[in-house]
Amino acid sequence: MTPDVDRRAAYRAGQRAILPSLPGTAAWGLICGVAMVKGGLAAPWAIAMSLLVYGASAQLAALPLIMAGAPLWVIIATGFITNLRFVIYSAALRPYFAHEPAGKRAVVGFFMTDFTFTLFMRRAQEGALPAQQRDAWFAGVCATNWLTWQSCSIAGIVAASYVPTDWGLEFTGTLALVALVGPALTARPAIVGGVVAAAVALLAHAMPYRLGLFCAAIAGIAAASLTDSWRTRAPRDAGVAP
């Protein structure tokens, strides 16, 4: 096959690979769209946020701060802290995309999500992606995921006016987040970080502007990092003769 045919085939393979996770993406996008409007954001602004931010956890974390009139720096910092994990994702992807132009890497970073990153890394580490078609495969994954998310999120925004307020959408959104985060807690650092973050969030719940989220995120990241450091150091120390 010619290179162009190979790349189109890789793009379609990426589209097929993301299909199993699309029901979760669709449900989460719908919930996020409804929650934004029910939280007090006007539909045009909600659509703009969905298109420009493209980060459900950051959107839902920033929404109550926006409606409460929190300072701009608090809103920006909340979004930054909430999406800090993408810095780690980007570092993990660097070996596969370091040769690409900066503009292309920026686009890859914008369209990357937890689902697409996990899927790409698994396939790449298995050696299932030819180096020449990695970007095309990842583009198929990300484009399909983005279209699913945006269509369902906008559908939720438009349909929000028909959804009864007493359905408890905030609680539903929390459950959706738990459903997304739970499967990722498979390694000891992630489990420790999640437990510490949850404990700090509960203890700091009364802080103004929901600054307890900052404390919880920072404490969780620190706990996970320390746990990972101790875990990787232990085998080396065990091999050192007394």
CSV table of C-alpha atoms in Angstrom, one decimal, residues 1-239:
chain,number,residue,atom,x,y,z
A,1,MET,CA,0.0,0.0,0.0
A,2,THR,CA,1.1,3.6,-0.5
A,3,PRO,CA,1.9,5.8,2.5
A,4,ASP,CA,-1.4,7.7,2.1
A,5,VAL,CA,-3.4,4.5,2.0
A,6,ASP,CA,-1.5,3.3,5.1
A,7,ARG,CA,-2.3,6.4,7.0
A,8,ARG,CA,-6.0,6.3,6.1
A,9,ALA,CA,-6.1,2.7,7.2
A,10,ALA,CA,-4.4,3.7,10.5
A,11,TYR,CA,-6.9,6.5,11.0
A,12,ARG,CA,-9.8,4.2,10.5
A,13,ALA,CA,-8.2,1.7,12.9
A,14,GLY,CA,-8.0,4.4,15.5
A,15,GLN,CA,-11.7,5.1,15.0
A,16,ARG,CA,-12.5,1.5,15.6
A,17,ALA,CA,-10.2,1.2,18.6
A,18,ILE,CA,-12.0,4.0,20.6
A,19,LEU,CA,-15.5,2.6,19.9
A,20,PRO,CA,-15.8,0.5,23.2
A,21,SER,CA,-15.2,3.6,25.3
A,22,LEU,CA,-17.7,5.9,23.4
A,23,PRO,CA,-20.8,5.0,25.5
A,24,GLY,CA,-19.0,6.3,28.6
A,25,THR,CA,-17.8,9.4,26.8
A,26,ALA,CA,-21.4,10.0,25.5
A,27,ALA,CA,-23.0,9.6,29.0
A,28,TRP,CA,-20.4,11.8,30.7
A,29,GLY,CA,-20.7,14.4,28.0
A,30,LEU,CA,-24.5,14.5,28.3
A,31,ILE,CA,-24.2,14.8,32.1
A,32,CYS,CA,-21.6,17.6,31.9
A,33,GLY,CA,-23.7,19.5,29.4
A,34,VAL,CA,-26.8,19.4,31.6
A,35,ALA,CA,-24.9,20.2,34.7
A,36,MET,CA,-23.3,23.3,33.2
A,37,VAL,CA,-26.7,24.8,32.4
A,38,LYS,CA,-28.4,23.6,35.6
A,39,GLY,CA,-25.4,25.1,37.5
A,40,GLY,CA,-26.4,28.6,36.1
A,41,LEU,CA,-24.4,29.0,33.0
A,42,ALA,CA,-26.2,30.3,29.9
A,43,ALA,CA,-26.5,27.9,27.0
A,44,PRO,CA,-24.2,29.9,24.6
A,45,TRP,CA,-21.5,30.2,27.3
A,46,ALA,CA,-21.9,26.5,28.1
A,47,ILE,CA,-21.4,25.6,24.4
A,48,ALA,CA,-18.4,27.9,24.2
A,49,MET,CA,-16.8,26.3,27.3
A,50,SER,CA,-17.4,22.8,26.0
A,51,LEU,CA,-15.7,23.6,22.7
A,52,LEU,CA,-12.8,25.7,24.0
A,53,VAL,CA,-12.0,24.0,27.3
A,54,TYR,CA,-12.8,20.4,26.4
A,55,GLY,CA,-12.1,19.1,29.9
A,56,ALA,CA,-15.1,17.9,31.9
A,57,SER,CA,-13.4,17.8,35.3
A,58,ALA,CA,-12.0,21.3,34.8
A,59,GLN,CA,-15.4,22.6,33.6
A,60,LEU,CA,-17.3,21.2,36.5
A,61,ALA,CA,-14.7,22.3,39.0
A,62,ALA,CA,-14.7,25.9,37.7
A,63,LEU,CA,-18.5,26.2,37.3
A,64,PRO,CA,-19.4,26.7,40.9
A,65,LEU,CA,-16.5,29.2,41.3
A,66,ILE,CA,-17.8,31.1,38.3
A,67,MET,CA,-21.3,31.2,39.6
A,68,ALA,CA,-20.1,32.3,43.1
A,69,GLY,CA,-18.1,35.2,41.6
A,70,ALA,CA,-14.7,33.8,42.7
A,71,PRO,CA,-11.6,35.7,41.7
A,72,LEU,CA,-10.4,35.0,38.2
A,73,TRP,CA,-7.1,33.6,39.5
A,74,VAL,CA,-8.9,31.1,41.6
A,75,ILE,CA,-10.9,29.9,38.7
A,76,ILE,CA,-7.8,29.6,36.4
A,77,ALA,CA,-5.8,27.9,39.2
A,78,THR,CA,-8.6,25.4,39.8
A,79,GLY,CA,-8.7,24.4,36.2
A,80,PHE,CA,-4.9,24.2,36.1
A,81,ILE,CA,-4.7,22.0,39.2
A,82,THR,CA,-7.6,19.8,38.1
A,83,ASN,CA,-5.9,19.1,34.7
A,84,LEU,CA,-2.4,18.8,36.1
A,85,ARG,CA,-2.4,15.1,35.2
A,86,PHE,CA,-2.1,16.1,31.6
A,87,VAL,CA,1.4,17.3,32.2
A,88,ILE,CA,2.3,13.8,33.2
A,89,TYR,CA,0.4,12.4,30.1
A,90,SER,CA,2.3,14.8,27.8
A,91,ALA,CA,5.7,13.7,29.3
A,92,ALA,CA,4.7,10.0,28.7
A,93,LEU,CA,3.8,10.8,25.0
A,94,ARG,CA,6.9,12.8,24.3
A,95,PRO,CA,9.0,9.8,23.1
A,96,TYR,CA,6.4,9.1,20.4
A,97,PHE,CA,5.8,12.7,19.2
A,98,ALA,CA,9.0,14.6,20.0
A,99,HIS,CA,9.9,14.6,16.3
A,100,GLU,CA,6.6,16.3,15.3
A,101,PRO,CA,6.4,20.1,14.8
A,102,ALA,CA,5.4,22.1,17.9
A,103,GLY,CA,2.0,23.1,16.4
A,104,LYS,CA,1.1,19.5,15.8
A,105,ARG,CA,2.1,18.5,19.3
A,106,ALA,CA,-0.1,21.4,20.6
A,107,VAL,CA,-3.1,20.0,18.7
A,108,VAL,CA,-2.4,16.5,20.0
A,109,GLY,CA,-2.3,17.9,23.5
A,110,PHE,CA,-5.6,19.8,23.2
A,111,PHE,CA,-7.5,16.8,21.8
A,112,MET,CA,-6.0,14.3,24.3
A,113,THR,CA,-8.2,12.9,27.0
A,114,ASP,CA,-7.8,10.2,29.7
A,115,PHE,CA,-9.4,7.6,27.4
A,116,THR,CA,-7.4,8.5,24.3
A,117,PHE,CA,-4.1,8.7,26.3
A,118,THR,CA,-4.6,5.3,28.0
A,119,LEU,CA,-5.6,3.6,24.7
A,120,PHE,CA,-2.7,5.0,22.8
A,121,MET,CA,-0.1,4.1,25.5
A,122,ARG,CA,-1.4,0.6,25.8
A,123,ARG,CA,-1.2,0.0,22.0
A,124,ALA,CA,2.2,1.7,21.7
A,125,GLN,CA,3.7,-0.3,24.5
A,126,GLU,CA,2.4,-3.5,22.9
A,127,GLY,CA,4.2,-2.5,19.7
A,128,ALA,CA,1.0,-2.6,17.8
A,129,LEU,CA,1.4,0.9,16.2
A,130,PRO,CA,3.9,1.4,13.3
A,131,ALA,CA,6.0,4.5,13.9
A,132,GLN,CA,5.0,6.0,10.6
A,133,GLN,CA,1.3,5.8,11.4
A,134,ARG,CA,1.1,6.6,15.1
A,135,ASP,CA,-0.1,10.1,14.5
A,136,ALA,CA,-2.8,9.1,12.1
A,137,TRP,CA,-4.0,6.3,14.4
A,138,PHE,CA,-4.1,8.8,17.3
A,139,ALA,CA,-5.9,11.3,15.2
A,140,GLY,CA,-8.6,8.8,14.4
A,141,VAL,CA,-9.0,8.0,18.2
A,142,CYS,CA,-9.1,11.7,19.2
A,143,ALA,CA,-11.4,12.9,16.4
A,144,THR,CA,-14.0,10.2,17.1
A,145,ASN,CA,-13.8,10.8,20.8
A,146,TRP,CA,-14.1,14.6,20.4
A,147,LEU,CA,-17.1,14.4,18.0
A,148,THR,CA,-18.9,12.1,20.4
A,149,TRP,CA,-18.2,14.3,23.4
A,150,GLN,CA,-19.2,17.5,21.8
A,151,SER,CA,-22.4,16.2,20.2
A,152,CYS,CA,-23.5,14.7,23.5
A,153,SER,CA,-22.4,17.7,25.6
A,154,ILE,CA,-24.2,20.1,23.3
A,155,ALA,CA,-27.3,17.8,23.4
A,156,GLY,CA,-27.2,18.0,27.2
A,157,ILE,CA,-26.9,21.8,27.1
A,158,VAL,CA,-29.9,22.1,24.8
A,159,ALA,CA,-32.0,19.5,26.7
A,160,ALA,CA,-31.1,20.9,30.1
A,161,SER,CA,-34.2,23.1,30.2
A,162,TYR,CA,-36.4,20.0,30.0
A,163,VAL,CA,-34.6,18.1,32.8
A,164,PRO,CA,-36.2,18.5,36.3
A,165,THR,CA,-33.9,20.2,38.8
A,166,ASP,CA,-34.7,17.7,41.5
A,167,TRP,CA,-33.0,14.9,39.6
A,168,GLY,CA,-29.8,15.8,41.6
A,169,LEU,CA,-27.5,16.4,38.7
A,170,GLU,CA,-24.6,17.4,41.0
A,171,PHE,CA,-24.7,14.0,42.6
A,172,THR,CA,-25.0,12.3,39.2
A,173,GLY,CA,-21.9,14.2,38.0
A,174,THR,CA,-20.0,13.0,41.1
A,175,LEU,CA,-21.0,9.4,40.4
A,176,ALA,CA,-19.8,9.8,36.8
A,177,LEU,CA,-16.5,11.1,38.0
A,178,VAL,CA,-16.1,8.2,40.4
A,179,ALA,CA,-16.9,5.8,37.5
A,180,LEU,CA,-14.2,7.4,35.4
A,181,VAL,CA,-11.5,7.6,38.2
A,182,GLY,CA,-12.2,4.3,39.9
A,183,PRO,CA,-10.9,2.0,37.1
A,184,ALA,CA,-7.7,4.0,37.0
A,185,LEU,CA,-6.9,3.3,40.7
A,186,THR,CA,-5.0,0.1,40.0
A,187,ALA,CA,-1.5,0.9,41.2
A,188,ARG,CA,-0.5,1.6,44.8
A,189,PRO,CA,0.6,5.3,44.2
A,190,ALA,CA,-2.8,6.0,42.5
A,191,ILE,CA,-4.7,4.4,45.3
A,192,VAL,CA,-2.8,6.2,48.0
A,193,GLY,CA,-3.1,9.5,46.2
A,194,GLY,CA,-6.9,9.0,45.7
A,195,VAL,CA,-7.4,8.1,49.4
A,196,VAL,CA,-5.3,11.1,50.6
A,197,ALA,CA,-7.1,13.5,48.2
A,198,ALA,CA,-10.5,12.3,49.3
A,199,ALA,CA,-9.6,12.6,53.0
A,200,VAL,CA,-8.3,16.1,52.6
A,201,ALA,CA,-11.3,17.2,50.4
A,202,LEU,CA,-13.6,16.1,53.2
A,203,LEU,CA,-11.6,17.8,56.0
A,204,ALA,CA,-11.2,21.0,53.9
A,205,HIS,CA,-14.8,21.1,52.6
A,206,ALA,CA,-15.7,24.3,54.6
A,207,MET,CA,-12.9,26.4,53.0
A,208,PRO,CA,-14.2,29.4,51.0
A,209,TYR,CA,-14.3,29.3,47.2
A,210,ARG,CA,-13.9,25.5,47.5
A,211,LEU,CA,-10.2,26.0,48.0
A,212,GLY,CA,-10.3,22.6,49.7
A,213,LEU,CA,-10.1,21.2,46.1
A,214,PHE,CA,-6.6,22.8,45.8
A,215,CYS,CA,-5.5,21.3,49.1
A,216,ALA,CA,-6.9,17.9,48.2
A,217,ALA,CA,-5.3,17.9,44.7
A,218,ILE,CA,-1.9,18.9,45.9
A,219,ALA,CA,-2.0,16.5,48.8
A,220,GLY,CA,-3.1,13.6,46.5
A,221,ILE,CA,-0.4,14.4,44.0
A,222,ALA,CA,2.3,14.6,46.7
A,223,ALA,CA,1.2,11.4,48.3
A,224,ALA,CA,1.1,9.5,45.0
A,225,SER,CA,4.6,10.9,44.1
A,226,LEU,CA,6.1,10.0,47.4
A,227,THR,CA,4.6,6.5,47.3
A,228,ASP,CA,5.9,5.9,43.8
A,229,SER,CA,9.3,7.2,44.9
A,230,TRP,CA,9.5,4.9,47.8
A,231,ARG,CA,8.3,2.0,45.7
A,232,THR,CA,11.0,2.5,43.1
A,233,ARG,CA,13.7,3.1,45.6
A,234,ALA,CA,13.0,0.0,47.7
A,235,PRO,CA,14.2,-2.6,45.1
A,236,ARG,CA,17.5,-0.7,44.6
A,237,ASP,CA,18.1,-0.4,48.4
A,238,ALA,CA,17.3,-4.1,48.8
A,239,GLY,CA,20.1,-5.0,46.3
